[in-house]
Structures are given as C-alpha cells and as structure tokens.
Amino acid sequence: MHLIIRASGAGAGMLSHLLAKNPNNLYDRTEKDARVRIVFISSSEEETEAVIYVTPDPVELVKGDSQAHNDITQYINDREFVTSSLFCTYIRGALGTALNGKPKEAYVPWVKEPLQLELSFGPVASNLPDRTVEELFTALGYEVSIERGDAEYSFDLKTRSSARYIRLNGRQTLQTALQQLFVLIPALDDYKHYYISDDEVDKIRRYGAGWLEQHPQRGLILRRTLRFAGAIRQYEEAAAKELRSAAEMPASASAAEVPVPGVSNGPAEEELKEPRVRLNDLRYAAIARTVEELAAKASIVDFGSGEGKLSARLSTVPGVREIKAVEPSAASQLRALDRFAKLEGRAGTVMPEPVTGSLFYFDESLRGKDVMILCEVIEHIEEYRLDRVMDNILREYSPKTLIVTTPNKDYNAVYGMEEEQIRHNDHRFEWGREAFSAWCGRWARNYGYTAELTGIGELSEAFGYPTQMAVFKKGEHL
C-alpha cells in the first residue's frame, strides 16, 4: 500500500522540507509490525515526488493473537494490506512534522502556502460507489481519477472489484491535504482496527478543522469515521461549543440550539437524537415473531449461527425445546459459547447447543426438525452451489418450516449504490425481488412446500424492503 505525493510548479522544492525528509536518503523504519519506507523519485525546484510505501509483516500481525489458530481468517483477510485506518497509523509517525505543520523555522511560512499537488494512494477496498468517492474529494477542490489496476480477467471481476487506486490533483497546502487524507481514507474503507475513543473524536476535530464542517458529505464522513451515535454526538457538541465561543454567544445556549454550517435537520441528526433500530435486530425480531406463530416449533436448527445472536434470541420463545446453533467457524463458536453461558439458569430459557457443521455436509442429528433457519446465509454461497444446499435441506433434512432471509438487491438504490455493487465484500450474489420470488417458487414446488414472501426493514414504495424473507412450509403442516 502506498501514498505518492508529487508537487510541481512554484514551491515544489519545499516538499522535502515540509516533510522533514532528506531527499537523498532512504527513510526506512518499522512502525507497529509494518515496514515504512519513503523515497524521493525526483527533487527539484520545479518538481518533487515522494513515495511512502508500507509493507506489513504478516507473521507479526497474528503473533500473540489467542484466536488466530481457531479459523482461517488470518490467511484470507486483506484489511492489513489495503490503504485504510491501519495504513494511516503506520505512516503517522513518518509524516508527523507535515501533519502538525511544524518544520524547521526557516520553512514555517510555507506551511500555509498552497502547492500544486498530485496525491495517489491505494489500493483502497471501499464499499462506496465510485460516484460517492469522487464527491468526497471534488467537494474539496480536487480533480479525481479512479483506477482498478491493469490485471486482465476472463470474467467480469474488475468492474465489480471494491479495490481501487485513487489519484487527486489540486492546489492545497501540504498540511491540509494530509489531514484531509487522514480523515477520508478511514471513511472510504469503513474498517476500524481500534477502539473509537475520545482521542479519535479529538483527532477528527483537529484534522477536520477548516474544511469538514462545510463538506456536503459531512454526515457520511462522521458516520463512517466515528461510527457510534455517542461519539458523533460528542463531536457535534464540541463543534457547537467552538462556534459559540467564536460568535461570543451566551454560555446558556445549548449545543442543540446552535446551527452547524453545511448541515440540515435531516435524517442524520434525527438518527442521533433517536437512533434507529439496526436492520440486523429487525431481522431477528421478525424471525422470532414468525417462529412464535408456528404450531410446530419445539426443535430449531439455526444454520450459519455465527456468534449466536439469533439463537440466543430464540431461546426465550415459548414452546421451543431445542436449538442447534450450526456454525463452521471455531472463533465464532467460542463467542457464541460466551453468549449462551449468560443464558444459563434463566427461567423459561432454552440453552442453545453449538454444533460444528456446514450446509454442504449431511448431519443425521439435524433431520426432521420443526424449524430450520438460514438468516443472511445464502448470499455468502456461490450461486451455482445453492442447488446442492437446497436439495440437502428440503430432501434430506425435510424441516416442517424453513425460514430464509437475504438482501434485496433492488433496495440498494435507496442506499445510493451502483447497479452492480453489493452490500458486503463476502456476498457472492444478491437477488432482487423478482429473482428471489422465482427461486423460492421453484424449490417450493419441487418438494411440496409453500413459500410466503415478506420484507423486513423500512419500506420503499419503489424498491421494497432492504431484507427479503421467505417462509417455506411443508404441505401437510399448513
């Protein structure tokens, strides 16, 4: 992963001084188990170009991690190898002088002097569409170009890839440009490797000073960098306090009464005052409600149970006597065990039983149960393999009721996503309402079930619900 900074025209020769790096020497340090190198490709009064290159140590990344041996995540996770919040952590020490605007005294006047800059960085693994990525930077005056590399593929992967390389061109001070990147790169990736504390709120305030408050995508940036309503509220209160001080407003004025530039009283603010229920929680509630209404529900199989949240939710449904939480990941099962242990001894609660298993292997102990559930599971399976899965479930396991939930691709338009974009990097496909209905109808007819389709989440008249749910019921149990 890399960041390339190129200055051209008047003042270009000041780049090395503002970075506090000798262009004739290689900067080579180890920061948090990653090797950080800075090399100058060119250095003159007309053009100076510096390359910041980071190589994490894959062995050191998993050393001391008690969970590392439990599953294969450490071998397939790319988060440590893309330009993300981790990358910013790695290079912060090397760029500290420029970020803080404190070069040697002779060069201090250049800190506030705009330079003609070209900033290139990547790869960035972002679930944001190209259009939104461009808007994040064009709002700051940059010209933006996005590339997906030069690899040739025999199938349509390149256009669907979330990994991109971004190039910015614009006139800006080096300090402001770097501060903007240190806020926007974590917002692009939407991945945080650390706990979001008061320090993170303070960092966003410092690095966002002078530009973030007026940014048209400010709400999106805050949600993706600070994540939690409490942290965002803390930021808003601090920003409002600064505005009051600047305007010499009475101390009695509340933060809520102070307008924040560039922000309307839209959904983002309402969300802070009264946080919406997460879609995941709505799914669990809808599934639990469906199970409650079933006549036969004594035995349940929760396939792909993950950390056991749904199984724990179903443990209190009256009439349930047995829950098998089937999950292939040992790490997820360990977290599920901790969750289930907290249920022990509670009146009217059934202890879920963790089971190591897969949809692709038959387990005699799961046959003939009352209810089988696949909550947000099928989209993580290659579409061509679903026939085998459904044959295994409906013919071999033959549950009285099968409940399936999956994302509604049509609804992605409500999220501002591009047509071919998917909600999660691990999704192998996503179906719209028509495709899901046809799929459910075919399998119901093949095995003597009926399929009732409903939706979960906030309804869009044009695109339906964000989550689709199908309830398959065996003919003789209708």
PDB file of N, CA and C in Angstrom, residues 112-189:
ATOM      1  N   LYS A 112       1.546  27.351   5.294  1.00  0.00           N
ATOM      2  CA  LYS A 112       0.250  27.886   4.864  1.00  0.00           C
ATOM      3  C   LYS A 112       0.230  28.268   3.383  1.00  0.00           C
ATOM      4  N   GLU A 113       1.263  27.862   2.667  1.00  0.00           N
ATOM      5  CA  GLU A 113       1.356  28.214   1.253  1.00  0.00           C
ATOM      6  C   GLU A 113       0.834  27.049   0.391  1.00  0.00           C
ATOM      7  N   PRO A 114      -0.223  27.270  -0.410  1.00  0.00           N
ATOM      8  CA  PRO A 114      -0.743  26.185  -1.258  1.00  0.00           C
ATOM      9  C   PRO A 114       0.279  25.776  -2.314  1.00  0.00           C
ATOM     10  N   LEU A 115       0.331  24.468  -2.580  1.00  0.00           N
ATOM     11  CA  LEU A 115       1.189  23.918  -3.620  1.00  0.00           C
ATOM     12  C   LEU A 115       0.315  23.180  -4.634  1.00  0.00           C
ATOM     13  N   GLN A 116       0.817  23.056  -5.847  1.00  0.00           N
ATOM     14  CA  GLN A 116       0.123  22.233  -6.842  1.00  0.00           C
ATOM     15  C   GLN A 116       0.496  20.782  -6.561  1.00  0.00           C
ATOM     16  N   LEU A 117      -0.492  20.018  -6.073  1.00  0.00           N
ATOM     17  CA  LEU A 117      -0.213  18.672  -5.589  1.00  0.00           C
ATOM     18  C   LEU A 117      -0.936  17.615  -6.420  1.00  0.00           C
ATOM     19  N   GLU A 118      -0.275  16.477  -6.556  1.00  0.00           N
ATOM     20  CA  GLU A 118      -0.913  15.260  -7.061  1.00  0.00           C
ATOM     21  C   GLU A 118      -0.720  14.196  -5.987  1.00  0.00           C
ATOM     22  N   LEU A 119      -1.833  13.649  -5.496  1.00  0.00           N
ATOM     23  CA  LEU A 119      -1.810  12.657  -4.428  1.00  0.00           C
ATOM     24  C   LEU A 119      -2.377  11.357  -4.973  1.00  0.00           C
ATOM     25  N   SER A 120      -1.575  10.291  -4.935  1.00  0.00           N
ATOM     26  CA  SER A 120      -2.018   8.983  -5.406  1.00  0.00           C
ATOM     27  C   SER A 120      -1.906   7.988  -4.262  1.00  0.00           C
ATOM     28  N   PHE A 121      -2.952   7.188  -4.044  1.00  0.00           N
ATOM     29  CA  PHE A 121      -2.893   6.207  -2.963  1.00  0.00           C
ATOM     30  C   PHE A 121      -3.752   4.999  -3.301  1.00  0.00           C
ATOM     31  N   GLY A 122      -3.417   3.878  -2.652  1.00  0.00           N
ATOM     32  CA  GLY A 122      -4.170   2.660  -2.860  1.00  0.00           C
ATOM     33  C   GLY A 122      -3.342   1.442  -2.480  1.00  0.00           C
ATOM     34  N   PRO A 123      -3.907   0.241  -2.623  1.00  0.00           N
ATOM     35  CA  PRO A 123      -5.302   0.031  -3.010  1.00  0.00           C
ATOM     36  C   PRO A 123      -6.246   0.363  -1.863  1.00  0.00           C
ATOM     37  N   VAL A 124      -7.397   0.879  -2.210  1.00  0.00           N
ATOM     38  CA  VAL A 124      -8.447   1.170  -1.238  1.00  0.00           C
ATOM     39  C   VAL A 124      -9.568   0.159  -1.450  1.00  0.00           C
ATOM     40  N   ALA A 125      -9.936  -0.590  -0.428  1.00  0.00           N
ATOM     41  CA  ALA A 125     -11.048  -1.547  -0.515  1.00  0.00           C
ATOM     42  C   ALA A 125     -12.280  -0.886   0.085  1.00  0.00           C
ATOM     43  N   SER A 126     -13.054  -0.223  -0.746  1.00  0.00           N
ATOM     44  CA  SER A 126     -14.192   0.555  -0.264  1.00  0.00           C
ATOM     45  C   SER A 126     -15.498   0.000  -0.805  1.00  0.00           C
ATOM     46  N   ASN A 127     -16.537  -0.010   0.045  1.00  0.00           N
ATOM     47  CA  ASN A 127     -17.856  -0.419  -0.425  1.00  0.00           C
ATOM     48  C   ASN A 127     -18.671   0.771  -0.934  1.00  0.00           C
ATOM     49  N   LEU A 128     -18.037   1.936  -1.024  1.00  0.00           N
ATOM     50  CA  LEU A 128     -18.714   3.106  -1.575  1.00  0.00           C
ATOM     51  C   LEU A 128     -18.640   3.082  -3.105  1.00  0.00           C
ATOM     52  N   PRO A 129     -19.693   3.521  -3.791  1.00  0.00           N
ATOM     53  CA  PRO A 129     -19.631   3.590  -5.255  1.00  0.00           C
ATOM     54  C   PRO A 129     -18.652   4.664  -5.714  1.00  0.00           C
ATOM     55  N   ASP A 130     -18.176   4.527  -6.939  1.00  0.00           N
ATOM     56  CA  ASP A 130     -17.216   5.491  -7.482  1.00  0.00           C
ATOM     57  C   ASP A 130     -17.737   6.922  -7.373  1.00  0.00           C
ATOM     58  N   ARG A 131     -19.007   7.097  -7.653  1.00  0.00           N
ATOM     59  CA  ARG A 131     -19.586   8.444  -7.635  1.00  0.00           C
ATOM     60  C   ARG A 131     -19.435   9.100  -6.259  1.00  0.00           C
ATOM     61  N   THR A 132     -19.693   8.340  -5.201  1.00  0.00           N
ATOM     62  CA  THR A 132     -19.571   8.892  -3.851  1.00  0.00           C
ATOM     63  C   THR A 132     -18.119   9.175  -3.509  1.00  0.00           C
ATOM     64  N   VAL A 133     -17.227   8.291  -3.909  1.00  0.00           N
ATOM     65  CA  VAL A 133     -15.794   8.513  -3.668  1.00  0.00           C
ATOM     66  C   VAL A 133     -15.345   9.814  -4.322  1.00  0.00           C
ATOM     67  N   GLU A 134     -15.766  10.019  -5.550  1.00  0.00           N
ATOM     68  CA  GLU A 134     -15.409  11.249  -6.248  1.00  0.00           C
ATOM     69  C   GLU A 134     -15.962  12.473  -5.530  1.00  0.00           C
ATOM     70  N   GLU A 135     -17.202  12.394  -5.068  1.00  0.00           N
ATOM     71  CA  GLU A 135     -17.834  13.536  -4.399  1.00  0.00           C
ATOM     72  C   GLU A 135     -17.106  13.912  -3.115  1.00  0.00           C
ATOM     73  N   LEU A 136     -16.538  12.921  -2.421  1.00  0.00           N
ATOM     74  CA  LEU A 136     -15.797  13.214  -1.189  1.00  0.00           C
ATOM     75  C   LEU A 136     -14.626  14.151  -1.451  1.00  0.00           C
ATOM     76  N   PHE A 137     -13.996  14.016  -2.620  1.00  0.00           N
ATOM     77  CA  PHE A 137     -12.790  14.794  -2.915  1.00  0.00           C
ATOM     78  C   PHE A 137     -13.053  16.004  -3.816  1.00  0.00           C
ATOM     79  N   THR A 138     -13.995  15.885  -4.740  1.00  0.00           N
ATOM     80  CA  THR A 138     -14.286  17.050  -5.602  1.00  0.00           C
ATOM     81  C   THR A 138     -14.831  18.199  -4.768  1.00  0.00           C
ATOM     82  N   ALA A 139     -15.521  17.883  -3.669  1.00  0.00           N
ATOM     83  CA  ALA A 139     -16.037  18.931  -2.782  1.00  0.00           C
ATOM     84  C   ALA A 139     -14.903  19.736  -2.151  1.00  0.00           C
ATOM     85  N   LEU A 140     -13.703  19.167  -2.143  1.00  0.00           N
ATOM     86  CA  LEU A 140     -12.536  19.852  -1.574  1.00  0.00           C
ATOM     87  C   LEU A 140     -11.691  20.527  -2.654  1.00  0.00           C
ATOM     88  N   GLY A 141     -12.167  20.499  -3.888  1.00  0.00           N
ATOM     89  CA  GLY A 141     -11.472  21.191  -4.973  1.00  0.00           C
ATOM     90  C   GLY A 141     -10.519  20.332  -5.773  1.00  0.00           C
ATOM     91  N   TYR A 142     -10.524  19.018  -5.536  1.00  0.00           N
ATOM     92  CA  TYR A 142      -9.607  18.153  -6.270  1.00  0.00           C
ATOM     93  C   TYR A 142     -10.252  17.634  -7.562  1.00  0.00           C
ATOM     94  N   GLU A 143      -9.420  17.412  -8.569  1.00  0.00           N
ATOM     95  CA  GLU A 143      -9.812  16.592  -9.702  1.00  0.00           C
ATOM     96  C   GLU A 143      -9.513  15.145  -9.323  1.00  0.00           C
ATOM     97  N   VAL A 144     -10.437  14.239  -9.613  1.00  0.00           N
ATOM     98  CA  VAL A 144     -10.331  12.860  -9.122  1.00  0.00           C
ATOM     99  C   VAL A 144     -10.326  11.886 -10.285  1.00  0.00           C
ATOM    100  N   SER A 145      -9.422  10.909 -10.240  1.00  0.00           N
ATOM    101  CA  SER A 145      -9.461   9.787 -11.180  1.00  0.00           C
ATOM    102  C   SER A 145      -9.352   8.494 -10.369  1.00  0.00           C
ATOM    103  N   ILE A 146     -10.113   7.481 -10.784  1.00  0.00           N
ATOM    104  CA  ILE A 146     -10.163   6.201 -10.077  1.00  0.00           C
ATOM    105  C   ILE A 146      -9.795   5.091 -11.051  1.00  0.00           C
ATOM    106  N   GLU A 147      -8.884   4.224 -10.625  1.00  0.00           N
ATOM    107  CA  GLU A 147      -8.460   3.096 -11.459  1.00  0.00           C
ATOM    108  C   GLU A 147      -8.585   1.799 -10.683  1.00  0.00           C
ATOM    109  N   ARG A 148      -8.692   0.697 -11.430  1.00  0.00           N
ATOM    110  CA  ARG A 148      -8.797  -0.615 -10.806  1.00  0.00           C
ATOM    111  C   ARG A 148      -7.656  -1.541 -11.203  1.00  0.00           C
ATOM    112  N   GLY A 149      -6.540  -0.997 -11.544  1.00  0.00           N
ATOM    113  CA  GLY A 149      -5.368  -1.814 -11.863  1.00  0.00           C
ATOM    114  C   GLY A 149      -5.354  -2.281 -13.299  1.00  0.00           C
ATOM    115  N   ASP A 150      -4.283  -3.012 -13.669  1.00  0.00           N
ATOM    116  CA  ASP A 150      -4.078  -3.408 -15.059  1.00  0.00           C
ATOM    117  C   ASP A 150      -4.301  -4.895 -15.306  1.00  0.00           C
ATOM    118  N   ALA A 151      -4.752  -5.643 -14.298  1.00  0.00           N
ATOM    119  CA  ALA A 151      -4.898  -7.092 -14.442  1.00  0.00           C
ATOM    120  C   ALA A 151      -5.979  -7.430 -15.460  1.00  0.00           C
ATOM    121  N   GLU A 152      -5.765  -8.511 -16.196  1.00  0.00           N
ATOM    122  CA  GLU A 152      -6.745  -8.995 -17.168  1.00  0.00           C
ATOM    123  C   GLU A 152      -7.499 -10.173 -16.550  1.00  0.00           C
ATOM    124  N   TYR A 153      -8.827 -10.161 -16.662  1.00  0.00           N
ATOM    125  CA  TYR A 153      -9.649 -11.226 -16.117  1.00  0.00           C
ATOM    126  C   TYR A 153     -10.494 -11.841 -17.231  1.00  0.00           C
ATOM    127  N   SER A 154     -10.740 -13.138 -17.110  1.00  0.00           N
ATOM    128  CA  SER A 154     -11.579 -13.821 -18.087  1.00  0.00           C
ATOM    129  C   SER A 154     -13.053 -13.756 -17.716  1.00  0.00           C
ATOM    130  N   PHE A 155     -13.355 -13.087 -16.613  1.00  0.00           N
ATOM    131  CA  PHE A 155     -14.741 -12.908 -16.196  1.00  0.00           C
ATOM    132  C   PHE A 155     -14.887 -11.511 -15.618  1.00  0.00           C
ATOM    133  N   ASP A 156     -16.107 -11.099 -15.386  1.00  0.00           N
ATOM    134  CA  ASP A 156     -16.376  -9.707 -15.007  1.00  0.00           C
ATOM    135  C   ASP A 156     -16.102  -9.473 -13.534  1.00  0.00           C
ATOM    136  N   LEU A 157     -14.819  -9.426 -13.183  1.00  0.00           N
ATOM    137  CA  LEU A 157     -14.441  -9.160 -11.798  1.00  0.00           C
ATOM    138  C   LEU A 157     -13.939  -7.739 -11.628  1.00  0.00           C
ATOM    139  N   LYS A 158     -13.187  -7.269 -12.617  1.00  0.00           N
ATOM    140  CA  LYS A 158     -12.526  -5.967 -12.490  1.00  0.00           C
ATOM    141  C   LYS A 158     -13.526  -4.850 -12.211  1.00  0.00           C
ATOM    142  N   THR A 159     -14.673  -4.859 -12.930  1.00  0.00           N
ATOM    143  CA  THR A 159     -15.640  -3.780 -12.757  1.00  0.00           C
ATOM    144  C   THR A 159     -16.385  -3.904 -11.442  1.00  0.00           C
ATOM    145  N   ARG A 160     -16.405  -5.110 -10.835  1.00  0.00           N
ATOM    146  CA  ARG A 160     -17.107  -5.304  -9.571  1.00  0.00           C
ATOM    147  C   ARG A 160     -16.189  -5.159  -8.371  1.00  0.00           C
ATOM    148  N   SER A 161     -14.870  -5.123  -8.619  1.00  0.00           N
ATOM    149  CA  SER A 161     -13.917  -5.101  -7.517  1.00  0.00           C
ATOM    150  C   SER A 161     -14.074  -3.841  -6.675  1.00  0.00           C
ATOM    151  N   SER A 162     -13.977  -4.025  -5.353  1.00  0.00           N
ATOM    152  CA  SER A 162     -14.042  -2.869  -4.461  1.00  0.00           C
ATOM    153  C   SER A 162     -12.678  -2.207  -4.316  1.00  0.00           C
ATOM    154  N   ALA A 163     -11.614  -2.885  -4.780  1.00  0.00           N
ATOM    155  CA  ALA A 163     -10.255  -2.351  -4.660  1.00  0.00           C
ATOM    156  C   ALA A 163      -9.989  -1.351  -5.774  1.00  0.00           C
ATOM    157  N   ARG A 164      -9.582  -0.150  -5.361  1.00  0.00           N
ATOM    158  CA  ARG A 164      -9.360   0.914  -6.328  1.00  0.00           C
ATOM    159  C   ARG A 164      -8.119   1.716  -5.971  1.00  0.00           C
ATOM    160  N   TYR A 165      -7.565   2.371  -6.983  1.00  0.00           N
ATOM    161  CA  TYR A 165      -6.455   3.299  -6.795  1.00  0.00           C
ATOM    162  C   TYR A 165      -6.972   4.694  -7.127  1.00  0.00           C
ATOM    163  N   ILE A 166      -6.674   5.639  -6.260  1.00  0.00           N
ATOM    164  CA  ILE A 166      -7.252   6.980  -6.378  1.00  0.00           C
ATOM    165  C   ILE A 166      -6.148   8.002  -6.599  1.00  0.00           C
ATOM    166  N   ARG A 167      -6.369   8.909  -7.558  1.00  0.00           N
ATOM    167  CA  ARG A 167      -5.427   9.987  -7.822  1.00  0.00           C
ATOM    168  C   ARG A 167      -6.153  11.325  -7.717  1.00  0.00           C
ATOM    169  N   LEU A 168      -5.572  12.255  -6.952  1.00  0.00           N
ATOM    170  CA  LEU A 168      -6.161  13.574  -6.744  1.00  0.00           C
ATOM    171  C   LEU A 168      -5.205  14.635  -7.295  1.00  0.00           C
ATOM    172  N   ASN A 169      -5.766  15.637  -7.921  1.00  0.00           N
ATOM    173  CA  ASN A 169      -4.988  16.782  -8.395  1.00  0.00           C
ATOM    174  C   ASN A 169      -5.654  18.053  -7.893  1.00  0.00           C
ATOM    175  N   GLY A 170      -4.866  18.930  -7.289  1.00  0.00           N
ATOM    176  CA  GLY A 170      -5.440  20.173  -6.810  1.00  0.00           C
ATOM    177  C   GLY A 170      -4.407  21.054  -6.151  1.00  0.00           C
ATOM    178  N   ARG A 171      -4.806  22.267  -5.855  1.00  0.00           N
ATOM    179  CA  ARG A 171      -3.917  23.223  -5.197  1.00  0.00           C
ATOM    180  C   ARG A 171      -4.306  23.313  -3.738  1.00  0.00           C
ATOM    181  N   GLN A 172      -3.391  22.917  -2.851  1.00  0.00           N
ATOM    182  CA  GLN A 172      -3.701  22.856  -1.433  1.00  0.00           C
ATOM    183  C   GLN A 172      -2.398  22.895  -0.645  1.00  0.00           C
ATOM    184  N   THR A 173      -2.475  23.329   0.624  1.00  0.00           N
ATOM    185  CA  THR A 173      -1.292  23.237   1.472  1.00  0.00           C
ATOM    186  C   THR A 173      -1.037  21.770   1.781  1.00  0.00           C
ATOM    187  N   LEU A 174       0.217  21.414   1.971  1.00  0.00           N
ATOM    188  CA  LEU A 174       0.544  20.019   2.250  1.00  0.00           C
ATOM    189  C   LEU A 174      -0.099  19.564   3.552  1.00  0.00           C
ATOM    190  N   GLN A 175      -0.078  20.407   4.582  1.00  0.00           N
ATOM    191  CA  GLN A 175      -0.653  20.027   5.863  1.00  0.00           C
ATOM    192  C   GLN A 175      -2.143  19.722   5.730  1.00  0.00           C
ATOM    193  N   THR A 176      -2.906  20.602   5.074  1.00  0.00           N
ATOM    194  CA  THR A 176      -4.340  20.379   4.926  1.00  0.00           C
ATOM    195  C   THR A 176      -4.620  19.142   4.086  1.00  0.00           C
ATOM    196  N   ALA A 177      -3.847  18.958   3.017  1.00  0.00           N
ATOM    197  CA  ALA A 177      -4.049  17.788   2.151  1.00  0.00           C
ATOM    198  C   ALA A 177      -3.852  16.494   2.925  1.00  0.00           C
ATOM    199  N   LEU A 178      -2.806  16.427   3.749  1.00  0.00           N
ATOM    200  CA  LEU A 178      -2.563  15.217   4.537  1.00  0.00           C
ATOM    201  C   LEU A 178      -3.649  15.014   5.595  1.00  0.00           C
ATOM    202  N   GLN A 179      -4.068  16.099   6.236  1.00  0.00           N
ATOM    203  CA  GLN A 179      -5.120  15.978   7.233  1.00  0.00           C
ATOM    204  C   GLN A 179      -6.431  15.492   6.610  1.00  0.00           C
ATOM    205  N   GLN A 180      -6.714  15.971   5.415  1.00  0.00           N
ATOM    206  CA  GLN A 180      -7.905  15.505   4.703  1.00  0.00           C
ATOM    207  C   GLN A 180      -7.818  14.009   4.409  1.00  0.00           C
ATOM    208  N   LEU A 181      -6.651  13.550   3.987  1.00  0.00           N
ATOM    209  CA  LEU A 181      -6.476  12.125   3.719  1.00  0.00           C
ATOM    210  C   LEU A 181      -6.604  11.300   4.988  1.00  0.00           C
ATOM    211  N   PHE A 182      -6.098  11.802   6.104  1.00  0.00           N
ATOM    212  CA  PHE A 182      -6.154  11.048   7.353  1.00  0.00           C
ATOM    213  C   PHE A 182      -7.576  10.954   7.905  1.00  0.00           C
ATOM    214  N   VAL A 183      -8.465  11.796   7.435  1.00  0.00           N
ATOM    215  CA  VAL A 183      -9.890  11.678   7.783  1.00  0.00           C
ATOM    216  C   VAL A 183     -10.631  10.843   6.746  1.00  0.00           C
ATOM    217  N   LEU A 184     -10.361  11.074   5.468  1.00  0.00           N
ATOM    218  CA  LEU A 184     -11.160  10.465   4.415  1.00  0.00           C
ATOM    219  C   LEU A 184     -10.741   9.035   4.075  1.00  0.00           C
ATOM    220  N   ILE A 185      -9.485   8.674   4.236  1.00  0.00           N
ATOM    221  CA  ILE A 185      -9.086   7.289   3.960  1.00  0.00           C
ATOM    222  C   ILE A 185      -9.803   6.317   4.887  1.00  0.00           C
ATOM    223  N   PRO A 186      -9.853   6.563   6.215  1.00  0.00           N
ATOM    224  CA  PRO A 186     -10.650   5.666   7.067  1.00  0.00           C
ATOM    225  C   PRO A 186     -12.137   5.682   6.728  1.00  0.00           C
ATOM    226  N   ALA A 187     -12.640   6.827   6.251  1.00  0.00           N
ATOM    227  CA  ALA A 187     -14.058   6.890   5.858  1.00  0.00           C
ATOM    228  C   ALA A 187     -14.309   6.064   4.604  1.00  0.00           C
ATOM    229  N   LEU A 188     -13.360   6.038   3.689  1.00  0.00           N
ATOM    230  CA  LEU A 188     -13.501   5.227   2.482  1.00  0.00           C
ATOM    231  C   LEU A 188     -13.566   3.749   2.820  1.00  0.00           C
ATOM    232  N   ASP A 189     -12.667   3.303   3.663  1.00  0.00           N
ATOM    233  CA  ASP A 189     -12.559   1.873   3.946  1.00  0.00           C
ATOM    234  C   ASP A 189     -13.648   1.388   4.896  1.00  0.00           C
TER     235      ASP A 189
END
